[in-house]
Coordinates of C-alpha atoms in Angstrom, one line a residue:
M964 CA 148.6 99.8 43.1
E965 CA 146.1 99.2 40.3
V966 CA 142.4 99.8 41.1
N967 CA 139.9 97.1 40.1
K968 CA 137.1 99.0 38.3
D969 CA 134.8 96.0 38.7
E970 CA 135.1 96.1 42.5
P971 CA 132.1 97.9 44.0
S972 CA 132.9 101.0 46.1
V973 CA 131.3 100.6 49.5
T974 CA 131.4 103.5 52.0
T975 CA 128.5 102.7 54.3
L976 CA 127.1 99.8 56.2
E977 CA 123.7 100.4 54.6
E978 CA 125.2 99.8 51.1
F979 CA 127.0 96.6 52.3
M980 CA 123.8 95.2 53.8
G981 CA 122.1 95.7 50.4
M982 CA 124.7 93.6 48.6
K983 CA 124.3 90.0 47.4
L984 CA 127.0 87.4 48.4
E985 CA 128.5 87.5 45.0
E986 CA 129.0 91.2 45.2
R987 CA 130.5 91.0 48.7
S988 CA 133.0 88.4 47.6
K989 CA 134.6 91.0 45.4
L990 CA 135.5 93.2 48.3
P991 CA 138.7 93.0 50.3
K992 CA 138.5 90.4 53.1
A993 CA 139.4 92.9 55.8
R994 CA 136.5 95.2 54.7
V995 CA 134.1 92.2 54.5
K996 CA 135.1 91.1 58.0
K997 CA 134.6 94.6 59.5
L998 CA 131.3 95.3 57.8
T999 CA 130.0 91.7 58.6
R1000 CA 130.8 92.4 62.3
L1001 CA 129.0 95.8 62.2
E1002 CA 126.0 94.1 60.4
A1003 CA 125.7 91.5 63.1
E1004 CA 125.9 94.2 65.9
L1005 CA 123.2 96.2 64.2
K1006 CA 120.9 93.2 63.8
R1007 CA 121.4 92.4 67.5
K1008 CA 120.5 95.9 68.4
E1009 CA 117.4 95.8 66.1
E1010 CA 116.3 92.5 67.6
K1011 CA 116.7 93.9 71.2
A1012 CA 114.8 97.1 70.2
A1013 CA 112.1 95.0 68.7
Q1014 CA 111.9 92.9 71.9
I1015 CA 111.7 96.0 74.0
A1016 CA 109.0 97.5 71.8
A1017 CA 107.0 94.3 71.9
R1018 CA 107.2 94.2 75.7
A1019 CA 106.2 97.8 75.9
E1020 CA 103.3 97.2 73.5
E1021 CA 102.2 94.2 75.6
E1022 CA 102.5 96.2 78.8
T1023 CA 100.4 99.0 77.2
R1024 CA 97.9 96.4 76.1
Q1025 CA 97.6 94.9 79.5
R1026 CA 97.5 98.4 81.1
L1027 CA 94.7 99.5 78.8
E1028 CA 92.9 96.2 79.4
A1029 CA 93.2 96.8 83.2
A1030 CA 92.3 100.5 82.7
S1031 CA 89.2 99.7 80.9
L1032 CA 87.8 98.1 84.1
V1033 CA 88.5 101.3 86.1
K1034 CA 85.5 103.6 86.3
I1035 CA 85.4 106.9 88.0
E1036 CA 82.3 108.8 89.0
L1037 CA 81.5 112.3 90.2
D1038 CA 80.8 112.3 94.0
K1039 CA 77.5 114.1 94.3
D1040 CA 77.9 114.2 98.1
L1041 CA 80.8 116.6 97.7
P1042 CA 80.1 120.4 97.8
T1043 CA 78.9 122.0 94.6
P1044 CA 82.1 123.3 92.9
N1045 CA 82.6 127.0 92.0
E1046 CA 83.3 127.2 88.3
C1047 CA 86.1 129.7 87.8
K1048 CA 89.1 130.8 85.8
I1049 CA 92.7 130.5 87.0
R1050 CA 93.0 134.3 87.1
D1051 CA 90.2 134.3 89.8
L1052 CA 91.7 131.6 92.1
K1053 CA 93.0 133.6 95.0
P1054 CA 89.7 133.8 96.9
M1055 CA 89.1 130.1 96.3
L1056 CA 91.7 128.6 98.6
G1057 CA 90.3 125.7 100.5
K1058 CA 87.2 125.6 98.3
R1059 CA 86.0 123.1 95.8
I1060 CA 86.2 124.4 92.2
L1061 CA 85.5 123.3 88.6
I1062 CA 88.0 124.5 85.9
H1063 CA 88.3 123.9 82.2
G1064 CA 91.5 124.1 80.2
W1065 CA 94.3 122.4 78.3
V1066 CA 97.1 120.2 79.4
H1067 CA 100.1 122.4 79.1
H1068 CA 102.6 119.9 80.6
M1069 CA 102.2 116.6 82.4
R1070 CA 104.5 114.4 84.5
W1071 CA 104.0 110.9 85.9
D1072 CA 105.3 109.8 89.2
G1073 CA 104.8 106.1 89.2
K1074 CA 101.6 104.7 87.9
R1075 CA 99.3 106.2 90.5
L1076 CA 100.3 109.9 90.6
L1077 CA 99.9 112.3 87.7
F1078 CA 100.8 116.0 87.7
I1079 CA 99.1 118.3 85.2
E1080 CA 100.0 121.9 84.5
L1081 CA 96.6 123.2 83.3
R1082 CA 96.3 126.3 81.0
D1083 CA 93.0 128.0 80.6
G1084 CA 94.1 131.2 78.7
T1085 CA 94.1 133.3 81.9
G1086 CA 97.0 131.4 83.6
F1087 CA 98.5 128.2 84.7
L1088 CA 97.6 125.9 87.6
Q1089 CA 99.4 122.7 88.9
S1090 CA 96.9 119.9 89.4
V1091 CA 97.4 116.5 90.9
L1092 CA 95.5 113.2 90.0
T1093 CA 95.9 110.2 92.3
D1094 CA 94.9 106.5 92.4
D1095 CA 92.0 105.6 90.2
L1096 CA 91.8 109.1 88.7
C1097 CA 95.0 108.3 86.8
A1098 CA 94.3 104.7 86.1
T1099 CA 91.6 105.1 83.5
V1100 CA 92.0 104.7 79.8
D1101 CA 91.7 108.4 79.3
A1102 CA 94.4 109.0 81.9
I1103 CA 97.0 106.7 80.6
T1104 CA 96.5 107.8 77.0
L1105 CA 96.4 111.5 77.9
K1106 CA 98.7 113.7 75.9
R1107 CA 99.8 117.3 76.0
E1108 CA 97.3 119.9 74.6
S1109 CA 94.3 117.7 75.4
S1110 CA 91.4 119.7 76.8
V1111 CA 90.0 118.6 80.1
K1112 CA 87.5 119.4 82.9
L1113 CA 88.9 119.2 86.5
Y1114 CA 87.0 119.2 89.8
G1115 CA 88.9 119.5 93.0
T1116 CA 89.9 121.5 96.1
L1117 CA 92.4 124.3 95.9
A1118 CA 95.2 123.8 98.4
E1119 CA 98.4 125.4 99.4
D1120 CA 101.7 123.6 98.4
D1121 CA 105.0 125.4 98.5
R1122 CA 106.3 123.2 95.6
A1123 CA 103.5 124.1 93.2
K1124 CA 104.4 126.3 90.2
G1125 CA 101.9 128.3 88.1
T1126 CA 100.3 131.7 87.9
F1127 CA 99.8 131.6 91.6
N1128 CA 102.9 129.9 93.0
G1129 CA 102.1 127.7 96.0
Y1130 CA 98.6 126.8 94.9
E1131 CA 97.7 123.3 93.8
L1132 CA 94.4 121.7 92.8
K1133 CA 93.8 118.3 94.5
V1134 CA 91.6 116.7 91.8
D1135 CA 88.7 114.5 93.0
Y1136 CA 87.1 114.0 89.5
W1137 CA 88.0 114.8 85.9
E1138 CA 86.8 114.4 82.4
L1139 CA 88.6 114.4 79.0
I1140 CA 86.9 116.8 76.6
G1141 CA 89.2 116.7 73.5
S1142 CA 92.1 114.4 73.1
S1143 CA 95.5 115.2 71.5
P1144 CA 97.6 112.8 69.5
A1145 CA 101.1 111.6 70.6
E1146 CA 102.6 113.4 67.6
I1147 CA 102.3 116.7 69.4
E1148 CA 105.6 116.0 71.1
N1149 CA 107.5 115.8 67.8
I1150 CA 106.0 118.7 65.8
L1151 CA 107.9 121.4 67.6
T1152 CA 111.3 121.0 69.3
K1153 CA 114.0 123.3 70.5
E1154 CA 115.8 122.7 67.2
S1155 CA 112.8 123.7 65.0
N1156 CA 113.7 126.3 62.5
V1157 CA 111.8 129.6 61.9
D1158 CA 109.8 128.3 59.0
I1159 CA 108.6 125.2 61.0
L1160 CA 107.7 127.5 63.9
L1161 CA 105.7 129.9 61.6
N1162 CA 104.0 127.1 59.8
N1163 CA 102.8 125.8 63.1
R1164 CA 102.1 129.2 64.6
H1165 CA 98.7 127.9 65.7
L1166 CA 100.6 125.6 68.1
V1167 CA 103.5 127.9 69.0
I1168 CA 101.1 130.5 70.4
R1169 CA 100.0 128.0 73.1
G1170 CA 103.5 128.2 74.6
T1171 CA 104.1 130.0 77.9
R1172 CA 106.1 132.9 76.4
A1173 CA 104.1 133.2 73.1
S1174 CA 100.8 133.3 74.9
S1175 CA 102.2 135.8 77.5
I1176 CA 103.3 138.1 74.7
L1177 CA 99.8 138.0 73.1
R1178 CA 98.2 138.8 76.5
A1179 CA 100.7 141.7 77.0
R1180 CA 100.0 143.1 73.5
S1181 CA 96.2 143.1 74.3
L1182 CA 97.0 145.0 77.6
I1183 CA 99.3 147.5 75.8
T1184 CA 96.5 148.2 73.3
Q1185 CA 94.1 148.7 76.2
C1186 CA 96.5 151.2 77.7
F1187 CA 96.6 153.2 74.5
R1188 CA 92.8 153.5 74.4
E1189 CA 92.8 154.4 78.1
H1190 CA 95.3 157.2 77.5
F1191 CA 93.4 158.6 74.5
F1192 CA 90.0 158.4 76.2
G1193 CA 91.5 160.0 79.3
E1194 CA 92.8 162.9 77.2
G1195 CA 89.4 163.4 75.6
Y1196 CA 90.1 161.9 72.2
V1197 CA 87.4 160.2 70.1
E1198 CA 88.1 156.9 68.4
L1199 CA 87.2 156.8 64.7
T1200 CA 87.3 153.9 62.2
P1201 CA 88.6 155.1 58.8
P1202 CA 88.4 152.8 55.8
T1203 CA 91.2 150.4 55.0
L1204 CA 90.1 149.9 51.4
V1205 CA 91.0 153.1 49.6
D1206 CA 91.4 154.7 46.1
T1207 CA 94.4 156.9 46.9
Q1208 CA 98.0 156.7 48.1
C1209 CA 99.3 158.3 51.3
E1210 CA 102.9 157.3 51.7
G1211 CA 104.1 156.7 48.1
G1212 CA 103.0 154.5 45.3
S1213 CA 105.9 152.0 45.5
T1214 CA 104.6 150.4 48.7
L1215 CA 100.9 150.1 47.7
F1216 CA 99.1 146.8 47.6
K1217 CA 96.8 147.0 44.6
L1218 CA 93.5 145.1 44.2
D1219 CA 90.5 144.8 41.9
Y1220 CA 87.6 146.6 43.7
F1221 CA 84.5 145.6 41.7
G1222 CA 86.2 146.5 38.5
S1223 CA 87.9 149.6 39.7
E1224 CA 91.5 150.0 41.0
G1225 CA 91.7 150.0 44.8
F1226 CA 94.4 149.7 47.4
L1227 CA 95.0 148.5 50.9
T1228 CA 95.6 151.6 53.0
Q1229 CA 99.2 152.6 54.0
S1230 CA 97.9 154.9 56.7
S1231 CA 94.5 156.1 58.1
Q1232 CA 96.0 159.6 58.6
M1233 CA 94.3 161.5 55.7
Y1234 CA 90.8 160.2 56.6
L1235 CA 91.5 160.8 60.3
E1236 CA 92.2 164.4 59.5
T1237 CA 88.7 164.9 58.1
G1238 CA 87.4 163.9 61.5
I1239 CA 88.9 166.7 63.5
P1240 CA 86.3 169.4 62.6
A1241 CA 83.6 166.9 63.6
V1242 CA 85.0 165.5 66.9
G1243 CA 88.2 167.4 67.6
D1244 CA 91.2 165.3 68.9
C1245 CA 90.7 161.8 67.4
F1246 CA 92.6 158.5 67.0
C1247 CA 92.3 155.1 65.4
I1248 CA 93.8 151.6 66.0
L1249 CA 93.7 149.8 62.6
P1250 CA 95.8 147.7 60.3
S1251 CA 97.9 149.4 57.6
Y1252 CA 99.7 147.7 54.7
R1253 CA 103.1 148.4 53.1
A1254 CA 104.4 146.4 50.1
E1255 CA 107.9 147.0 51.2
L1256 CA 110.7 144.7 50.0
S1257 CA 112.4 145.1 53.4
S1258 CA 113.0 141.9 55.3
T1259 CA 114.4 143.2 58.5
R1260 CA 113.4 142.3 62.1
R1261 CA 111.2 145.3 62.4
H1262 CA 109.3 145.3 59.1
L1263 CA 105.9 143.8 58.4
A1264 CA 103.6 144.0 55.3
E1265 CA 100.6 144.2 57.7
F1266 CA 100.9 146.1 61.0
H1267 CA 98.7 147.8 63.4
H1268 CA 98.8 151.6 63.3
I1269 CA 97.9 153.7 66.3
E1270 CA 97.3 157.2 64.7
A1271 CA 96.1 160.5 66.1
E1272 CA 95.2 163.9 64.6
C1273 CA 94.9 167.1 66.7
P1274 CA 93.6 170.5 65.7
F1275 CA 94.9 173.9 66.8
I1276 CA 98.3 172.8 68.0
D1277 CA 101.9 173.9 67.0
F1278 CA 105.0 171.7 66.4
E1279 CA 106.2 171.9 69.9
G1280 CA 102.7 170.9 71.1
L1281 CA 102.8 167.9 68.7
L1282 CA 106.2 166.8 70.2
D1283 CA 104.7 167.1 73.7
R1284 CA 101.8 164.9 72.7
V1285 CA 104.0 162.2 71.3
E1286 CA 106.2 162.2 74.4
N1287 CA 103.2 162.2 76.7
L1288 CA 101.6 159.3 74.9
V1289 CA 104.6 157.0 75.0
V1290 CA 105.5 157.8 78.7
D1291 CA 101.9 157.4 79.9
V1292 CA 101.3 154.1 78.1
C1293 CA 104.6 152.7 79.4
A1294 CA 103.6 153.7 83.0
R1295 CA 100.1 152.3 82.6
F1296 CA 101.4 149.0 81.2
M1297 CA 104.0 148.6 84.0
E1298 CA 101.3 148.9 86.5
K1299 CA 98.7 146.7 84.9
G1300 CA 101.0 144.2 83.4
A1301 CA 103.5 143.8 86.3
D1302 CA 103.0 140.0 86.4
L1303 CA 103.6 139.6 82.7
L1304 CA 106.7 141.8 82.9
Q1305 CA 108.2 139.6 85.6
T1306 CA 108.6 136.8 83.0
L1307 CA 108.9 138.9 79.7
N1308 CA 111.0 142.0 80.6
P1309 CA 111.7 142.4 84.3
D1310 CA 114.3 145.1 83.6
L1311 CA 111.9 147.5 82.0
K1312 CA 112.3 151.0 83.6
P1313 CA 109.8 153.9 83.5
L1314 CA 110.5 156.4 80.7
K1315 CA 111.9 159.7 81.9
R1316 CA 110.8 163.1 80.5
P1317 CA 111.9 165.2 78.6
F1318 CA 113.0 163.1 75.7
K1319 CA 116.2 164.2 73.9
R1320 CA 115.3 166.4 70.9
M1321 CA 117.6 166.3 67.9
D1322 CA 117.3 167.8 64.5
Y1323 CA 118.1 165.7 61.4
T1324 CA 121.1 167.9 60.7
E1325 CA 122.4 167.2 64.2
A1326 CA 121.9 163.5 63.6
V1327 CA 124.0 163.6 60.4
E1328 CA 126.7 165.4 62.3
Y1329 CA 126.5 162.9 65.2
C1330 CA 126.9 160.0 62.8
R1331 CA 130.0 161.7 61.2
E1332 CA 131.6 162.4 64.6
H1333 CA 131.0 158.8 65.9
N1334 CA 132.0 156.9 62.7
I1335 CA 128.5 155.7 61.9
Y1336 CA 128.8 155.3 58.1
K1337 CA 126.4 155.4 55.2
D1338 CA 128.6 152.8 53.6
E1339 CA 130.3 150.8 56.3
E1340 CA 132.6 148.9 53.9
N1341 CA 134.0 151.9 52.2
K1342 CA 133.8 154.2 55.3
I1343 CA 131.6 156.8 53.4
H1344 CA 130.0 159.4 55.7
F1345 CA 126.4 160.7 55.6
E1346 CA 125.7 164.0 54.0
I1347 CA 122.9 166.4 54.4
G1348 CA 120.0 165.1 52.3
D1349 CA 120.9 161.4 52.8
D1350 CA 118.3 159.1 54.3
I1351 CA 119.7 157.5 57.5
P1352 CA 118.7 153.8 57.1
E1353 CA 117.5 151.5 59.8
A1354 CA 120.8 150.0 60.9
P1355 CA 122.8 153.3 61.3
E1356 CA 119.8 155.0 62.9
R1357 CA 119.5 152.2 65.5
K1358 CA 123.2 152.3 66.1
M1359 CA 123.0 156.0 66.8
T1360 CA 120.0 155.5 69.1
D1361 CA 121.6 152.7 71.0
M1362 CA 124.8 154.8 71.5
I1363 CA 122.8 157.7 72.8
G1364 CA 120.9 155.3 75.0
E1365 CA 117.6 157.2 75.4
P1366 CA 114.5 158.1 73.4
I1367 CA 115.1 160.6 70.7
L1368 CA 112.6 162.9 69.0
L1369 CA 114.4 163.3 65.7
C1370 CA 113.0 166.4 64.0
R1371 CA 112.9 168.7 61.0
F1372 CA 113.7 166.4 58.0
P1373 CA 114.4 167.8 54.5
A1374 CA 111.2 168.2 52.5
E1375 CA 112.3 165.9 49.7
M1376 CA 112.6 163.0 52.2
K1377 CA 109.1 163.3 53.6
S1378 CA 105.5 163.0 52.4
F1379 CA 103.8 165.7 50.3
Y1380 CA 101.3 166.8 53.1
M1381 CA 103.9 167.8 55.7
K1382 CA 104.2 171.5 56.6
K1383 CA 107.4 173.4 55.9
C1384 CA 109.3 174.9 58.8
P1385 CA 108.6 178.7 58.8
E1386 CA 112.3 179.4 59.6
D1387 CA 113.6 177.2 56.8
P1388 CA 111.2 176.1 54.0
R1389 CA 113.7 173.4 52.9
L1390 CA 112.8 171.5 56.1
T1391 CA 109.5 170.1 57.4
E1392 CA 107.9 170.2 60.8
S1393 CA 108.3 166.5 61.1
V1394 CA 109.4 164.0 63.8
D1395 CA 110.4 160.4 64.2
L1396 CA 110.6 158.9 67.7
L1397 CA 113.5 156.6 68.0
M1398 CA 113.7 154.1 70.9
P1399 CA 116.9 152.2 72.0
G1400 CA 116.9 148.6 70.8
V1401 CA 114.1 149.1 68.3
G1402 CA 114.6 152.3 66.4
E1403 CA 111.8 154.3 64.9
I1404 CA 108.4 153.7 66.5
V1405 CA 106.6 156.9 65.7
G1406 CA 106.4 159.2 62.6
G1407 CA 104.5 162.5 62.7
S1408 CA 104.3 166.0 61.4
M1409 CA 102.4 169.2 61.3
R1410 CA 100.1 169.1 58.2
I1411 CA 99.9 171.6 55.4
D1412 CA 96.8 173.8 56.3
D1413 CA 96.9 176.1 53.3
E1414 CA 94.9 175.0 50.2
K1415 CA 97.2 176.6 47.6
E1416 CA 100.3 175.1 49.3
L1417 CA 98.7 171.7 49.2
L1418 CA 97.8 172.0 45.5
A1419 CA 101.4 173.0 44.8
A1420 CA 102.6 169.9 46.7
Y1421 CA 100.4 167.6 44.5
E1422 CA 101.9 169.3 41.3
R1423 CA 105.4 168.9 42.6
E1424 CA 104.8 165.2 43.3
E1425 CA 103.0 164.8 39.9
M1426 CA 99.9 163.6 41.7
D1427 CA 96.4 164.0 40.3
P1428 CA 94.6 166.2 42.9
R1429 CA 91.1 165.1 41.8
P1430 CA 90.9 161.9 43.8
Y1431 CA 92.0 163.9 46.9
Y1432 CA 89.2 166.5 46.7
W1433 CA 87.8 165.5 50.1
F1434 CA 91.3 165.9 51.7
T1435 CA 92.0 169.2 49.9
E1436 CA 88.7 170.7 51.0
Q1437 CA 89.7 170.4 54.6
R1438 CA 91.7 173.5 53.8
K1439 CA 88.7 175.1 52.0
Y1440 CA 86.0 174.8 54.7
G1441 CA 87.5 176.3 57.8
T1442 CA 91.2 175.3 57.8
C1443 CA 93.2 175.3 61.0
P1444 CA 96.8 174.4 62.1
H1445 CA 96.9 170.7 62.9
G1446 CA 99.3 167.8 63.3
G1447 CA 99.3 164.2 63.9
Y1448 CA 101.4 161.0 64.1
G1449 CA 101.4 157.2 63.6
L1450 CA 102.8 154.7 66.0
G1451 CA 103.6 151.1 65.1
L1452 CA 102.0 149.0 67.8
E1453 CA 104.2 145.9 67.0
R1454 CA 107.5 147.9 67.3
F1455 CA 106.3 149.5 70.6
C1456 CA 105.5 146.0 71.9
C1457 CA 109.0 144.8 71.0
Y1458 CA 110.4 147.7 73.0
L1459 CA 108.2 147.1 76.1
L1460 CA 108.6 143.3 76.1
N1461 CA 112.2 143.1 75.0
V1462 CA 111.3 141.0 72.0
Y1463 CA 114.0 140.9 69.3
H1464 CA 111.9 140.1 66.2
I1465 CA 108.7 141.9 65.3
R1466 CA 107.0 138.7 64.0
D1467 CA 107.0 137.3 67.6
V1468 CA 104.6 140.0 68.8
C1469 CA 102.0 139.1 66.0
L1470 CA 99.3 136.5 66.2
Y1471 CA 100.0 135.5 62.5
P1472 CA 102.8 137.8 61.0
R1473 CA 102.5 138.9 57.4
Y1474 CA 105.7 140.0 55.7
R1475 CA 107.6 139.5 52.4
G1476 CA 107.4 135.8 51.6
R1477 CA 104.9 134.8 54.2
I1478 CA 101.1 134.9 53.9
E1479 CA 100.3 131.5 55.5
P1480 CA 98.9 130.1 57.6

């Protein structure tokens, strides 16, 4: 059969509808008949939809017109309300209260009954508006995320959901403070991809789970401070704008500091060390920055570093302090954050001591025995001296199924300031704490306390010692054995809250490819 090249190729109804009669006449009659029928059906649907929309618009106009005549007033004869937060509601049962917040969810039951789940940042409260309260213009145009002021009596209702299940606010008066547009319902959906969610992070964090994670992170940070203060540590605030490197030049963020070269700190450790002759055991909770090209679920360019330095300890003492910190903070959070854990990670169990202690050489042997490969595709095993990357390391940790204090790494794998093992100078008195499901959350070591040894380390790493004079002189003016560690707050939050991706425990995550909003 010969193809007519002049005959237009039509594959869609949309193309057919855009054709002129002359163009349609060139099509096969069967195709014209089918497409004409589809065109008529579409027009009927469009006409019906237009009629429905017109009726809805008219109903809305009439409803708004009627609503404009409805006025509600605050009844001054009612008892003066107690202004409070949702977190403080329990003693308010049966009392009249005033509460401010945002419409988290809303549901109409007919035209004279409106249920609002109110969020005030401390919790959620079911509230019910009846009769004229939900017949005003503000009520019928109310949208999710509007901010409101509610007056009413707190009552018991077994069906009510919220921070305190079984509590409901019977509203007797309310005011709209800040409206929200209808588009709020279409910005974020269950199908929204990661970029849309991150671009609209300012809205995502209002969600039940996201806001609970932020509250939990705050509480976890509080637990760290309580642990340190309880153990007699002093909190210091080292600078985050620095002129030296700490963890290697390849991950430094450089900047112009008034005409001089500066960097965003990779770690506060070196400055924190200078604090120990002044205040003894000390810690800081500050951001650190790593210009790493990694894009894994546990890497950030900006993260919060919980760091501590301790004088007059040995390596075993350092391991004990790391273990004690993690076990104690976990226990504190499980007690203080029990309500948050019910929704975020109800299966979290207290950590048991002692943690498994494993040397780096043992880890290499474990990987070889359990077929955890350096090169999975070619089945190449790890050798002594190989760095064990994130994925194999996490696989080993998950197989073992308990926290691991991984110790004594080869010197060439670790930072210049780490002390050598007295029994084997090829190794360092270093440790990484590995947690199931997350991997490494702590890195620490004993620090070189001999001035000559530190100067030799600068030379070996081809580092100019002059900018580090203040760090070197720690060994000149009354040196002492000392050690310390850094814990990644976000990774630890992922472990406690059972969060898969590290970005989800940040207010606004910063990692390779993302610096907005």
